Amino acid sequence: MIDDKALSRTKRRIHSALEKQFSDWKKEDFLLYTARVERNLERLLYHLDSLYNNQPDWYLFAEKMVIEAGKSWSKRTTVLRAVDIEREQSPTWFKSHEMVGAVCYVDLFAKNLNGIKEKIPYFKELGITYLHLMPIFERPKGENDGGYAVSSYREVDRALGKMSELKQLTKVLRKEGISLVLDFINNHTSDEHKWAKEAKNGDEFYKDFYFFFPDQNIPNQYENNLREIFPEIRRGNFHKNKDTEEWVWSTFHNYQWDLNYKNPEVLIAISQEMLFLANQGVDVLRLDAVPFTWKRMGTDCENQPEAHSLIKALNAVARMAAPALLFKSEAIVHPDEVAKYVSHEECQISYNPTTMAMIWESLATREVKLLKESLKNRFHIPADCAWVNYVRSHDDIGWTFSDEDANSIGIYPAGHRFFLNHFYTNDFTGSFSNGKPFQYNPTNGDLRVCGTTASLAGLEQAIDLNDEGRINDAVNRIILLYSVALTIGGIPLLYLGDELGLMNDYSFEKDSSKKEDTRWVHRYSMDWEKAKSAQKGDGIAGRIYQEMKRRIWIRKNTPAFGSGDIELAETNNRHVLGYLKKHGDEKIVVIHNFSEQQQEIRCWLSIGVDLLTKYQVDLNGVITLDGYQSLWVKLDE
Ligand code: GLC
Ligand code: GLC
């Protein structure tokens, strides 16, 4: 570890390098930037040291990073500089009941970036303040993993628009109170990124940006411990590149090449791409596939300590040169590993894949014990951070609950995952769900599930059967799941289209670039006709839309829903979840019945008013809930 002497020597050296480099800056600019450097340099050095101290002159990399960051900062607009200061003064600005997120693919939702701008009134009506546009960057034609193969972080894909339009969009969104979230896919680039092209041409500098192996000897040694992400598409984590005849590390698809962060030049280059995006006015970068960035022989190469140091180093650079920027972590792994990415020095916000999977688990079993256990043991994160609570994303659902939690309440984990996969792919008697299996691994039996919220929740089947009762249940299930996301704390995230109950789209099966990837079943085009009639309250979509909107706005008026922590409340009924949310004197008890049957619960709380119905409810006694009913009870003081 870096000792105090070396630390102050390095700090001094970097300071004089900055003085030299930025001698032509205005004095107040220099003071502002160097003050931010001063506040964050020690931790940057600490992390770089832990990553690269095996390299003789590693501190020169630190110097380069800080200088390059300064150049980026000098290009930051006045507006963004003001946002920087504002957020430095209120660093937990994103932790508010008024925050409501939404996510979509630009092309499927609104054709292009200009189309997104036109949809702002739709977002406003739904109370959206956080908009995640899935990958918009240049990507290979044909297969590109929905844009998660990036050929340039600085160019918008031509079909979607131009970088200048993105910049313009961030300005308009900001005026409307909507923060823009973009993916930062920094575990890998596409094989058409200029770094990869140079590497294919044999350029040694860029070859070292990736992992090349002359034969399969070393890959096979790694492979002993690696997971396979898309085993139906390709076995293993490496492929042989046609141009160089070498083996390339590609965890996801052959055209997504893992970056080699053991090479500090990669981190420096990536920090530049990050700051470029921040300067376009992006508020949040969703760090894609964070567990995979550091490889260590003999391990599964996921969640290595260095994977954390890399993000923390980037976080320190962001605090220097774009302090308004937040990181959102995408780690779909064991709950305890997910939580490790969440801190103010690393990712301030994170997907909450555990609660997401557990609400689906409760819906299938009609029991809340595993959900309760996971909330009890795995929900807590630091107070200055927030979960992003979602029901569906563009990816599959994996049953990533903790085996320990399951075992402790008598659930056999492997058998339970087997059951859930069969239940949600309509391979279980009585299942209401029309999901699709995703990436079966014949070696270990692993499987995940795809499908839209509505189809997984039974709407597709109910409509096929033309059964009013089942339609009701399905609608209620959709509302129930979103009721959890809206009230449990942090930022709720709406997968756009869910507010209309959009169902599975099977057309991908006919598209050769998509047919092997069942995730496309839930990546539908927005149905604007339906949206229009739903806004008037027509049809099933209208019922879902109106109720969803109503609940969003109730949430936005209830400060306790923005706060992070929950206290579980005993309902004395195995089908019913209860929790308490607090903010100052405000106390809200939220109760969810995960069964279609009426349920009686017994609580020892007090009297309050249900925010959903405005009726008084006595939570000190026995009450009856309808199937799938939620109560959001504000307790009297
Ligand atoms: C993330 C994305 C997923 C993509 C993968 C590889 O998990 O959410 O869609 O396939 O990363 O980039
Ligand atoms: C796995 C990975 C996650 C990825 C997903 C794509 O769950 O952990 O990062 O997005 O697969 O299907």
Short mmCIF file of N, CA and C in Angstrom, two decimals, residues 36 73 76-90 279 318-325:
data_model
loop_
_atom_site.label_atom_id
_atom_site.label_comp_id
_atom_site.label_asym_id
_atom_site.label_seq_id
_atom_site.Cartn_x
_atom_site.Cartn_y
_atom_site.Cartn_z
N ARG A 36 -11.11 20.55 -6.06
CA ARG A 36 -11.79 19.25 -6.23
C ARG A 36 -10.77 18.11 -6.35
N TRP A 73 -12.94 18.94 -17.85
CA TRP A 73 -13.69 19.88 -17.01
C TRP A 73 -13.71 21.28 -17.64
N ARG A 76 -16.58 21.95 -19.79
CA ARG A 76 -17.92 21.80 -19.23
C ARG A 76 -18.67 23.13 -19.32
N THR A 77 -19.96 23.08 -19.69
CA THR A 77 -20.72 24.31 -19.89
C THR A 77 -21.03 24.99 -18.55
N THR A 78 -21.40 26.25 -18.64
CA THR A 78 -21.75 27.01 -17.43
C THR A 78 -22.91 26.35 -16.71
N VAL A 79 -23.89 25.89 -17.49
CA VAL A 79 -25.06 25.26 -16.87
C VAL A 79 -24.63 24.02 -16.08
N LEU A 80 -23.81 23.20 -16.71
CA LEU A 80 -23.38 21.97 -16.01
C LEU A 80 -22.50 22.29 -14.80
N ARG A 81 -21.72 23.34 -14.92
CA ARG A 81 -20.90 23.73 -13.77
C ARG A 81 -21.79 24.15 -12.60
N ALA A 82 -22.90 24.78 -12.93
CA ALA A 82 -23.83 25.18 -11.87
C ALA A 82 -24.49 23.94 -11.25
N VAL A 83 -24.84 22.98 -12.11
CA VAL A 83 -25.43 21.74 -11.59
C VAL A 83 -24.42 21.02 -10.68
N ASP A 84 -23.15 21.06 -11.09
CA ASP A 84 -22.10 20.46 -10.26
C ASP A 84 -22.16 21.01 -8.83
N ILE A 85 -22.22 22.32 -8.76
CA ILE A 85 -22.17 22.95 -7.43
C ILE A 85 -23.43 22.62 -6.63
N GLU A 86 -24.56 22.70 -7.35
CA GLU A 86 -25.83 22.38 -6.69
C GLU A 86 -25.80 20.98 -6.07
N ARG A 87 -25.32 20.03 -6.84
CA ARG A 87 -25.34 18.64 -6.35
C ARG A 87 -24.26 18.37 -5.32
N GLU A 88 -23.17 19.14 -5.41
CA GLU A 88 -22.17 19.00 -4.35
C GLU A 88 -22.78 19.44 -3.03
N GLN A 89 -23.66 20.44 -3.14
CA GLN A 89 -24.28 20.94 -1.91
C GLN A 89 -25.40 20.04 -1.41
N SER A 90 -26.04 19.33 -2.32
CA SER A 90 -27.05 18.36 -1.83
C SER A 90 -26.81 17.01 -2.49
N ASN A 279 -20.11 15.48 -20.04
CA ASN A 279 -20.15 16.83 -20.60
C ASN A 279 -21.30 17.05 -21.58
N ALA A 318 -14.68 11.43 -11.52
CA ALA A 318 -15.95 12.14 -11.78
C ALA A 318 -16.15 13.26 -10.75
N ARG A 319 -15.81 12.99 -9.50
CA ARG A 319 -15.95 14.05 -8.47
C ARG A 319 -15.05 15.24 -8.79
N MET A 320 -13.93 15.00 -9.47
CA MET A 320 -13.03 16.10 -9.82
C MET A 320 -13.59 16.91 -10.99
N ALA A 321 -14.05 16.20 -12.02
CA ALA A 321 -14.27 16.88 -13.30
C ALA A 321 -15.72 16.91 -13.76
N ALA A 322 -16.62 16.21 -13.07
CA ALA A 322 -18.05 16.25 -13.42
C ALA A 322 -18.85 15.83 -12.20
N PRO A 323 -18.72 16.62 -11.11
CA PRO A 323 -19.27 16.16 -9.84
C PRO A 323 -20.78 15.93 -9.84
N ALA A 324 -21.49 16.42 -10.84
CA ALA A 324 -22.94 16.19 -10.87
C ALA A 324 -23.30 14.76 -11.23
N LEU A 325 -22.32 14.05 -11.79
CA LEU A 325 -22.60 12.72 -12.35
C LEU A 325 -22.78 11.65 -11.27
#
